[in-house]
GROMACS .gro file of C-alpha atoms in nm:
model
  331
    1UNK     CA    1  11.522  -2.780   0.084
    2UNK     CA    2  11.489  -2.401   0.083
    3UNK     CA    3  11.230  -2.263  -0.219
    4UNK     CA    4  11.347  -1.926  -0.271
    5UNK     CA    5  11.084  -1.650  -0.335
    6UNK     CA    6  11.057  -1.465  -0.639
    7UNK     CA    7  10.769  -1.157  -0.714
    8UNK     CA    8  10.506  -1.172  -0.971
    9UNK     CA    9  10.349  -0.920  -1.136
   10UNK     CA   10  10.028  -0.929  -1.178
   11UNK     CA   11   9.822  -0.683  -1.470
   12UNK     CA   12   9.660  -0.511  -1.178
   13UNK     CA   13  10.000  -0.400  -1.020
   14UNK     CA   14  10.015  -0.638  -0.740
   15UNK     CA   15  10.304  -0.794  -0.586
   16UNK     CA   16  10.282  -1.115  -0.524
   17UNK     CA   17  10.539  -1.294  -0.290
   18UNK     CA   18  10.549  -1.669  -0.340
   19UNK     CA   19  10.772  -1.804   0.014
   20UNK     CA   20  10.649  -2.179   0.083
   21UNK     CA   21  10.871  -2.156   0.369
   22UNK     CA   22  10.855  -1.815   0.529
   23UNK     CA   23  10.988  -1.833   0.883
   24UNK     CA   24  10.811  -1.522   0.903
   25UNK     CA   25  10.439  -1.547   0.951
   26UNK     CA   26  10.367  -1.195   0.989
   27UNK     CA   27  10.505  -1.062   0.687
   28UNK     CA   28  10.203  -1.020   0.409
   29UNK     CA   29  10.170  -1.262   0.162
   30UNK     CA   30  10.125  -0.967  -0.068
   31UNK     CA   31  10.142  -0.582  -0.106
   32UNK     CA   32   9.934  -0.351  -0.319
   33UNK     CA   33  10.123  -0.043  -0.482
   34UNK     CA   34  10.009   0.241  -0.717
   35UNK     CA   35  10.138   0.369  -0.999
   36UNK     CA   36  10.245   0.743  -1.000
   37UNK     CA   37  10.311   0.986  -1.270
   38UNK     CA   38  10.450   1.340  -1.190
   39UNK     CA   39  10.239   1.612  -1.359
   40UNK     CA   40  10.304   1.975  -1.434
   41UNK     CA   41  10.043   2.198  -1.346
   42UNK     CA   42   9.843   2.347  -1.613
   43UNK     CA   43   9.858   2.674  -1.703
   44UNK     CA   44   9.645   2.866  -1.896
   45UNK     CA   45   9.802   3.218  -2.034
   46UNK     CA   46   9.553   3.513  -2.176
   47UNK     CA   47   9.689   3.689  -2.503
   48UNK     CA   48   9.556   4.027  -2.356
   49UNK     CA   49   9.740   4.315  -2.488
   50UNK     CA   50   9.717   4.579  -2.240
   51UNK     CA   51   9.770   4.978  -2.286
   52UNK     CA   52  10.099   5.026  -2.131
   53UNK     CA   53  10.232   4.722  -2.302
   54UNK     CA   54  10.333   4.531  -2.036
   55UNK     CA   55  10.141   4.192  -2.177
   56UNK     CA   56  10.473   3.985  -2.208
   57UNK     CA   57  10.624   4.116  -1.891
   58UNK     CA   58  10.332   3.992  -1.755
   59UNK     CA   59  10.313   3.649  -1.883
   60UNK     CA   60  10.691   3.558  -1.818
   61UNK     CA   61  10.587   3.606  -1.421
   62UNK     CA   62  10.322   3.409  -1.421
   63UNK     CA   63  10.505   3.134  -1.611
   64UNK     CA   64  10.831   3.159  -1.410
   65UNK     CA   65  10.602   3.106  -1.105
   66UNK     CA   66  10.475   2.774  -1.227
   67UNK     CA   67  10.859   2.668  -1.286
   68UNK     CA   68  10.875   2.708  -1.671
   69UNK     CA   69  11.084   2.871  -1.911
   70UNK     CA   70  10.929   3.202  -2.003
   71UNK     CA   71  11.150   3.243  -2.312
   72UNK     CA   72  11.027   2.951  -2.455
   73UNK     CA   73  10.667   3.099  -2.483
   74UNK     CA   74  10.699   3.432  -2.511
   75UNK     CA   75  10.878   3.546  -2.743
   76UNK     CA   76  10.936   3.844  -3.047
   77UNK     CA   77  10.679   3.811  -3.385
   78UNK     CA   78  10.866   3.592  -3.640
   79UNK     CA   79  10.962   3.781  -3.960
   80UNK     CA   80  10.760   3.611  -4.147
   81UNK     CA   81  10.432   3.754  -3.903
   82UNK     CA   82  10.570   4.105  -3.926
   83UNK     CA   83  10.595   4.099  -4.288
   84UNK     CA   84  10.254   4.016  -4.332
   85UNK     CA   85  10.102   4.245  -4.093
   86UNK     CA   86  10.264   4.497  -4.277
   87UNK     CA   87  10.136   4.371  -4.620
   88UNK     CA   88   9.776   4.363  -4.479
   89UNK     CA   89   9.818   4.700  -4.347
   90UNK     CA   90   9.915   4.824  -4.714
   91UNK     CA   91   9.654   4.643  -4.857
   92UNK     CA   92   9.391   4.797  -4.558
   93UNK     CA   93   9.259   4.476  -4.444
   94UNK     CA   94   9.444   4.478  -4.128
   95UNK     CA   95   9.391   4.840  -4.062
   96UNK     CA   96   9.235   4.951  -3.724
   97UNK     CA   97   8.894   5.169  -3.726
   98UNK     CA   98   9.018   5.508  -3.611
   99UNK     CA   99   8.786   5.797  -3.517
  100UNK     CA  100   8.706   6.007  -3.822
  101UNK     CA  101   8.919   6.315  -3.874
  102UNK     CA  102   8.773   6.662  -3.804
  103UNK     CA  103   8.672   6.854  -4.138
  104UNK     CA  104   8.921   7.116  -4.211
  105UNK     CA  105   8.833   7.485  -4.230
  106UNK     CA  106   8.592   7.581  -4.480
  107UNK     CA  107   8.747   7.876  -4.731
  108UNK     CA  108   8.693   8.132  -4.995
  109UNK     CA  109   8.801   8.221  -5.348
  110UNK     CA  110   8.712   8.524  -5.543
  111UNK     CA  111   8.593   8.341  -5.902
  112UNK     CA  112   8.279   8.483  -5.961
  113UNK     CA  113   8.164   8.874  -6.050
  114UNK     CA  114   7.895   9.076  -6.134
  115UNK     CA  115   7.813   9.076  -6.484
  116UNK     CA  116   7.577   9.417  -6.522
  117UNK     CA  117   7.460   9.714  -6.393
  118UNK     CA  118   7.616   9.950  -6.092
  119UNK     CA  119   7.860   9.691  -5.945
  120UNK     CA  120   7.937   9.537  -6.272
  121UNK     CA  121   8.303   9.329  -6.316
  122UNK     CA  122   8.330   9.354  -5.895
  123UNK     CA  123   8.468   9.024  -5.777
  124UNK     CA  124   8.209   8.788  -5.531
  125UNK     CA  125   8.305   8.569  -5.267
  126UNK     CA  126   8.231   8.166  -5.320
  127UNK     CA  127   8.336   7.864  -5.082
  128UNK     CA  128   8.626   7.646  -5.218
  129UNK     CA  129   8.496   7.316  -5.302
  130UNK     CA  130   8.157   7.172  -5.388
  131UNK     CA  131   7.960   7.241  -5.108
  132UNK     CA  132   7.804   7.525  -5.276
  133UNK     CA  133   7.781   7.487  -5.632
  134UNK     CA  134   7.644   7.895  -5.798
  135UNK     CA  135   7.502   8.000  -6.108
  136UNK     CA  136   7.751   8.014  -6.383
  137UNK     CA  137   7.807   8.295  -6.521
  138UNK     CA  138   7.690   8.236  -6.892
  139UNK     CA  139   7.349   8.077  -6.726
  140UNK     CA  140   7.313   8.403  -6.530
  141UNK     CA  141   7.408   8.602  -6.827
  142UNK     CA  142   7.140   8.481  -7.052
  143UNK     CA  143   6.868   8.487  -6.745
  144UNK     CA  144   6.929   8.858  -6.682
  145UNK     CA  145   6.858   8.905  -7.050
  146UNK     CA  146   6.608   8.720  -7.148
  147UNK     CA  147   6.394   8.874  -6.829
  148UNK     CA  148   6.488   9.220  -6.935
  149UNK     CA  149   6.392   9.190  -7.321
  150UNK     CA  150   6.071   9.010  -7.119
  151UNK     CA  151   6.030   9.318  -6.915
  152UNK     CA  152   6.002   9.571  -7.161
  153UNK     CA  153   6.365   9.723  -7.054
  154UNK     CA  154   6.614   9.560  -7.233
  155UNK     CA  155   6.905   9.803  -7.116
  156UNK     CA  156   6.789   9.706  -6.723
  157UNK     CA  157   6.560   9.478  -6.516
  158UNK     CA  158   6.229   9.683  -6.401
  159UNK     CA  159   6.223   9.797  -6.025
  160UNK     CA  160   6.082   9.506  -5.772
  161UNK     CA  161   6.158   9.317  -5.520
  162UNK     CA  162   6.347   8.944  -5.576
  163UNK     CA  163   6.323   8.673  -5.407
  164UNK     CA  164   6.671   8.433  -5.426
  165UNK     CA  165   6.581   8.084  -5.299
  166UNK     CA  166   6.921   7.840  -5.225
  167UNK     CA  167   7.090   8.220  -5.243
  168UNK     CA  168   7.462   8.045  -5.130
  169UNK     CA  169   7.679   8.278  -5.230
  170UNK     CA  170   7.442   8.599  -5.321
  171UNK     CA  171   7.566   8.628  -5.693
  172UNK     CA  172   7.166   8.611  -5.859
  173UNK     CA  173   7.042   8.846  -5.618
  174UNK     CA  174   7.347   9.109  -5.614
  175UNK     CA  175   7.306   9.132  -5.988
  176UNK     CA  176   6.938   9.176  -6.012
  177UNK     CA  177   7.028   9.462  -5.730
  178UNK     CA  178   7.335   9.609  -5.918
  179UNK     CA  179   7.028   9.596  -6.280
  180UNK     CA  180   6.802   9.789  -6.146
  181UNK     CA  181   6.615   9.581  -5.870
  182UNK     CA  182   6.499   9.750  -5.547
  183UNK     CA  183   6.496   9.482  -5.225
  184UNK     CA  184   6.613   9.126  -5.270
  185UNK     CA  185   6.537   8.935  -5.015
  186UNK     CA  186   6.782   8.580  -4.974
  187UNK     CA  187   6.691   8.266  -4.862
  188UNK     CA  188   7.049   8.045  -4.723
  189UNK     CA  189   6.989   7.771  -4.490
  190UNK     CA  190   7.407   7.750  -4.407
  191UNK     CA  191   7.499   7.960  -4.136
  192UNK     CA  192   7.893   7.994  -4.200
  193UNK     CA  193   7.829   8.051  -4.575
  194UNK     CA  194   7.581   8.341  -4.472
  195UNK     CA  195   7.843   8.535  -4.230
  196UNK     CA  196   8.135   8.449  -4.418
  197UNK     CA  197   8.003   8.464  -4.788
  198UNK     CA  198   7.679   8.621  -4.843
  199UNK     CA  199   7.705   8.892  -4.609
  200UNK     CA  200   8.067   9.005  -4.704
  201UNK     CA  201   7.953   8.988  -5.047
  202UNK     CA  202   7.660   9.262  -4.969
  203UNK     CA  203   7.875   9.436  -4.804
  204UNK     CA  204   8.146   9.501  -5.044
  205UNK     CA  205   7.879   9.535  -5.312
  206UNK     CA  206   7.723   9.815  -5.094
  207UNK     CA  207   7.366   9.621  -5.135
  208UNK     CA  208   7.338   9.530  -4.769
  209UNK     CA  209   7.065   9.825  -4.674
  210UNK     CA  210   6.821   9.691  -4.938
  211UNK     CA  211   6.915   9.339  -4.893
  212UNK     CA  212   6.711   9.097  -4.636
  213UNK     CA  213   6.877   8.761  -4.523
  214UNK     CA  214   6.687   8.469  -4.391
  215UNK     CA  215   6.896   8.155  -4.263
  216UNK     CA  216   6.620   7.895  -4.278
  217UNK     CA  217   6.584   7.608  -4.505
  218UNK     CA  218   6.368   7.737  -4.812
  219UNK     CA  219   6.104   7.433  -4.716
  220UNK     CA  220   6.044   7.594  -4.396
  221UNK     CA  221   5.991   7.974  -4.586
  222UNK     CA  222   5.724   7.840  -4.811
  223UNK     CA  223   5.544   7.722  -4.538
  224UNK     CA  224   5.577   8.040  -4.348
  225UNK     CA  225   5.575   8.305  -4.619
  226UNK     CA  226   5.346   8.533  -4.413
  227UNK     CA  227   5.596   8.498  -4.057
  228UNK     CA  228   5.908   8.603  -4.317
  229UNK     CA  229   5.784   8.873  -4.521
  230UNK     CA  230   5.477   8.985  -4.378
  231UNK     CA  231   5.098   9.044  -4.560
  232UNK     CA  232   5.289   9.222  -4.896
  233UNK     CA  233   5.407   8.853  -4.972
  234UNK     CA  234   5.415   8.832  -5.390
  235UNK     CA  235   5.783   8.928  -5.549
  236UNK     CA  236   5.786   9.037  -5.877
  237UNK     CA  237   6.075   8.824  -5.956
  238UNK     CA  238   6.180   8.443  -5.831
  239UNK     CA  239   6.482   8.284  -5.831
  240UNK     CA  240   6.562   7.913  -5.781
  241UNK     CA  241   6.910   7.748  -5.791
  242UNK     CA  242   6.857   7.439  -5.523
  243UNK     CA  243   7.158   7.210  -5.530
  244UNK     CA  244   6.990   6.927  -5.765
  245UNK     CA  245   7.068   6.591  -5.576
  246UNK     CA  246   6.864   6.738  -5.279
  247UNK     CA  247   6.578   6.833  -5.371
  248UNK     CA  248   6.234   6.716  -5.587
  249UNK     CA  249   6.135   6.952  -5.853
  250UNK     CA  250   5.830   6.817  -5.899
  251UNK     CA  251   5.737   6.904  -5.509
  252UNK     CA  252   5.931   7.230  -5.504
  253UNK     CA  253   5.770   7.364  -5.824
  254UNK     CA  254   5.385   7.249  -5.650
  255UNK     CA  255   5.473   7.418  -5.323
  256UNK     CA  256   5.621   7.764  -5.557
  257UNK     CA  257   5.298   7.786  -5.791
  258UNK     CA  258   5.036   7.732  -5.510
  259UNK     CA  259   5.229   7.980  -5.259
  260UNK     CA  260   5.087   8.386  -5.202
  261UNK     CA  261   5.497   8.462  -5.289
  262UNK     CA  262   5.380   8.383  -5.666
  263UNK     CA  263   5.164   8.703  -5.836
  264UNK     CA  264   5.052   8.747  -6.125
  265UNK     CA  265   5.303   8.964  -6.302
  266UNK     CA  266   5.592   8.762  -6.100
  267UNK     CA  267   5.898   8.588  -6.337
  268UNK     CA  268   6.066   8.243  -6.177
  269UNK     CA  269   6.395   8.159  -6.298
  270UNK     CA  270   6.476   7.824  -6.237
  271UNK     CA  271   6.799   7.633  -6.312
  272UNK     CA  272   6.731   7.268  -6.318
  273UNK     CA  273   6.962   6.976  -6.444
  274UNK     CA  274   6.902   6.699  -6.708
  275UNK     CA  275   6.633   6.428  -6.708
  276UNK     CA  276   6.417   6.681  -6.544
  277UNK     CA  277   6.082   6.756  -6.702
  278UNK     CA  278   5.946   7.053  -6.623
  279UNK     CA  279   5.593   7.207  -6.673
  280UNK     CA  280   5.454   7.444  -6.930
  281UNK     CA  281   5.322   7.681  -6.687
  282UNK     CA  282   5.377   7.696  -6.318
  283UNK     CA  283   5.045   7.803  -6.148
  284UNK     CA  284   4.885   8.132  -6.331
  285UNK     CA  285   5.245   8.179  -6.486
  286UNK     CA  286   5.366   8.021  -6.825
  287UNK     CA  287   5.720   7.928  -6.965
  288UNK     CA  288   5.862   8.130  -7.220
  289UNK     CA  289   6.219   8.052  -7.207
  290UNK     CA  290   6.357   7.694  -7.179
  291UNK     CA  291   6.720   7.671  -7.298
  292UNK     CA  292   7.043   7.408  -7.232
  293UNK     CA  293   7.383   7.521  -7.132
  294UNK     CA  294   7.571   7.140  -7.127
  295UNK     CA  295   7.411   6.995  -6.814
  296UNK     CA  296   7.233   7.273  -6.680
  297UNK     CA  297   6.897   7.382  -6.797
  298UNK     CA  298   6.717   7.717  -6.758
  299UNK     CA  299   6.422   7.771  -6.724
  300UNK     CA  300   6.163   8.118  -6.712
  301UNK     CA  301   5.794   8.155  -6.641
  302UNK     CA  302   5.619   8.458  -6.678
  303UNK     CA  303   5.299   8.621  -6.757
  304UNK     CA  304   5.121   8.516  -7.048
  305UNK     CA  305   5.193   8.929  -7.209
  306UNK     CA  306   5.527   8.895  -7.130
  307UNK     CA  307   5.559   8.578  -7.331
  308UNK     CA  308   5.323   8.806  -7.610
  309UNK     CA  309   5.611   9.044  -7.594
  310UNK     CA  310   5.875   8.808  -7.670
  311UNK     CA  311   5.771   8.643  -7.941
  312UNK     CA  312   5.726   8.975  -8.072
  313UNK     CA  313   6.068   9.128  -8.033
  314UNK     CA  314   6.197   8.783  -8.183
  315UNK     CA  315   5.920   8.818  -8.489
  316UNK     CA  316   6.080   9.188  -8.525
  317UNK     CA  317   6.498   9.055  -8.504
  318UNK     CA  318   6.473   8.779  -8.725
  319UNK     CA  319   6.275   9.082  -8.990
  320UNK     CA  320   6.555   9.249  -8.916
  321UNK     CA  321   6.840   9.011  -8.959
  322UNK     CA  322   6.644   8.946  -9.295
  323UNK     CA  323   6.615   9.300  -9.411
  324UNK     CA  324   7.010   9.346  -9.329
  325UNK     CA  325   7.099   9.041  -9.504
  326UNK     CA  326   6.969   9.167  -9.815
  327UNK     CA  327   7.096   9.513  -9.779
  328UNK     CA  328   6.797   9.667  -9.697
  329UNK     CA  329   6.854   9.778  -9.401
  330UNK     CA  330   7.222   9.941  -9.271
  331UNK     CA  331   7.327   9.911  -8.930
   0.00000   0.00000   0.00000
C-alpha cells in the first residue's frame, strides 16, 4: 500500500515531507526556506533651492536613477500654495529681509530769509526735510528785538562778536551780521550741511570774510574753547538752537554758564521746547525774557542792567500807551 506524501507547514516556515515509504533514502526528510520581500531602496531627497534654480532638475536625476517616477514627486506649487504665498507677501509676513536701501540725495529749498538789517528779505538756503529743523522766523523776529531794546539800540544790535551753537543752516548768525554784528563765529557738526548750506548761504549774503566756521560737535567746542577761538574767548552774544530730542538742557546750560565763552556783559538766546524748565539766571547772567511761540520757547539771559533797562523801557510804553489812550499824548 503506497502512503502518498503531502507537505506541512510549519509556523517557522519549514517544509516538512511526510514519505513512510521513500525509495529514496537520500532525499532530506525536510528543507528549510526563507521568506523574501523585494525592497526599494530608500531615498532621501534635500529641498535645497539653489541660485541658478536648478533644484528640481536636480532631484528628477537622482530619482530617475533609483528607478522612480520623478513626476510623481516633483512637481509645480499647487494653486492653493501660490495663493497664499502671495497673501503672506501682501500681508509682509512672508517677506524676505533685503539689504536696506541707500538714502537718497540730501537737497535744498529756499524758505527762509533775512528779516533785518543790510541783507534784509534775501532768501537762505535750508535742507528739505527734518534733518535740520531752524529758527522760525517769528521766534527769530522777537529775539533780534528784544536783544536790541536790551542793548540800548533798538533800531540795531550793538557791534560784537556772536557765537551760533547748532548754526545748521546760518540764518541766527547771518542776521545778527546783516543788524549790526561784527564776527560770528558758527558752530555745525554736519559736514554736507556746512559746504552745501551754510557756506553758500555766507556767501550769497556776502558775510563770509567776517564769518568763522567750525565743523565739530558743539560738546567738543566747550571743552576746547581756548584750541577754537584762542585766549579772547567771551562773545558778547550766544546763540543756542540744539535739535531738542538730542540733547540735555540741564547739562548744556551747566557746561554754557561755567565756560570762559560766557562774560559778563554776554546775552544767550536759547530756544528750548516744552516741559523744559529752565533757570533764572545762567552763571553771572540773569533771564529777562522768557516767552512761548506754540511749542517752542525762548528764552534770553543777560546782565542784570540790561534787565534794569528793560523793565524800564516797558515802565515808559505802557505810560505811554496810557497817556495816548486818554488823549494826552498824540502820536
Amino acid at each position: 500500500m503506497a502512503v502518498s506524501s503531502s507537505a506541512i507547514v510549519s509556523p517557522l516556515l519549514i517544509n516538512i515531507r511526510t514519505n513512510l515509504s521513500s525509495s529514496s533514502p537520500d532525499l532530506p526528510l525536510f528543507s528549510i526556506f526563507r521568506k523574501t520581500t523585494t525592497r526599494k531602496p530608500s531615498v532621501v531627497i534635500l529641498s535645497c533651492k539653489s541660485e541658478d534654480g536648478l533644484a528640481n532638475e536636480e532631484k528628477k536625476l537622482l530619482l530617475e536613477r533609483y528607478g522612480y517616477d520623478a513626476n510623481e514627486f516633483v512637481s509645480e506649487p499647487s494653486p492653493k500654495t501660490t495663493r497664499r504665498r502671495k497673501e503672506l507677501q501682501k500681508t509682509g509676513k512672508g517677506k524676505q529681509v533685503s539689504p536696506e536701501d541707500p538714502k537718497p540725495p540730501r537737497t535744498t529749498h529756499k524758505l527762509l530769509q533775512v528779516l533785518g538789517g543790510k541783507a534784509r528779505r534775501k532768501k537762505l538756503l535750508s535742507p528739505k526735510g527734518m534733518d535740520v529743523r531752524p529758527m522760525m522766523e517769528v521766534v527769530k523776529g522777537a529775539a533780534f528785538d528784544i536783544l536790541q531794546v536790551a542793548g540800548g539800540c533798538p533800531a540795531s544790535l550793538r557791534p560784537g562778536r556772536w557765537l551760533d551753537l547748532y548754526s545748521g543752516t546760518g540764518s541766527v548768525g547771518i542776521e545778527a551780521l546783516s543788524r549790526g554784528c561784527s564776527e560770528v563765529h558758527f558752530v555745525e557738526m554736519d559736514p554736507w550741511v556746512v559746504s552745501d548750506v551754510l557756506r553758500p548761504n555766507l556767501e550769497w549774503t556776502g558775510f563770509l570774510d567776517v564769518s568763522v566756521i567750525h565743523t565739530v560737535r558743539v560738546e567738543n567746542f566747550l571743552e576746547r574753547a581756548m584750541q577754537f577761538v584762542g585766549k579772547d574767548q567771551s562773545f558778547d552774544y550766544i546763540s543756542v538752537t540744539p535739535p531738542y530730542t538730542e540733547v540735555d538742557y540741564e547739562v548744556l546750560m551747566g557746561q554754557i554758564s561755567s565756560s570762559a565763552l560766557v562774560g559778563e556783559d554776554t546775552f544767550i538766546v536759547v530756544e528750548y521746547p516744552l516741559r523744559i524748565d529752565m533757570l533764572d539766571s545762567c552763571g553771572c547772567l540773569v533771564k529777562i525774557a522768557d516767552r512761548r511761540f506754540g511749542r517752542t520757547h525762548l528764552a534770553i539771559y543777560g546782565p542784570k542792567w540790561a534787565q534794569k533797562r528793560r523793565k524800564s523801557e516797558k515802565s515808559f510804553l505802557v505810560v505811554a500807551e496810557k497817556m495816548i489812550a486818554n488823549g494826552r499824548l498824540k502820536v
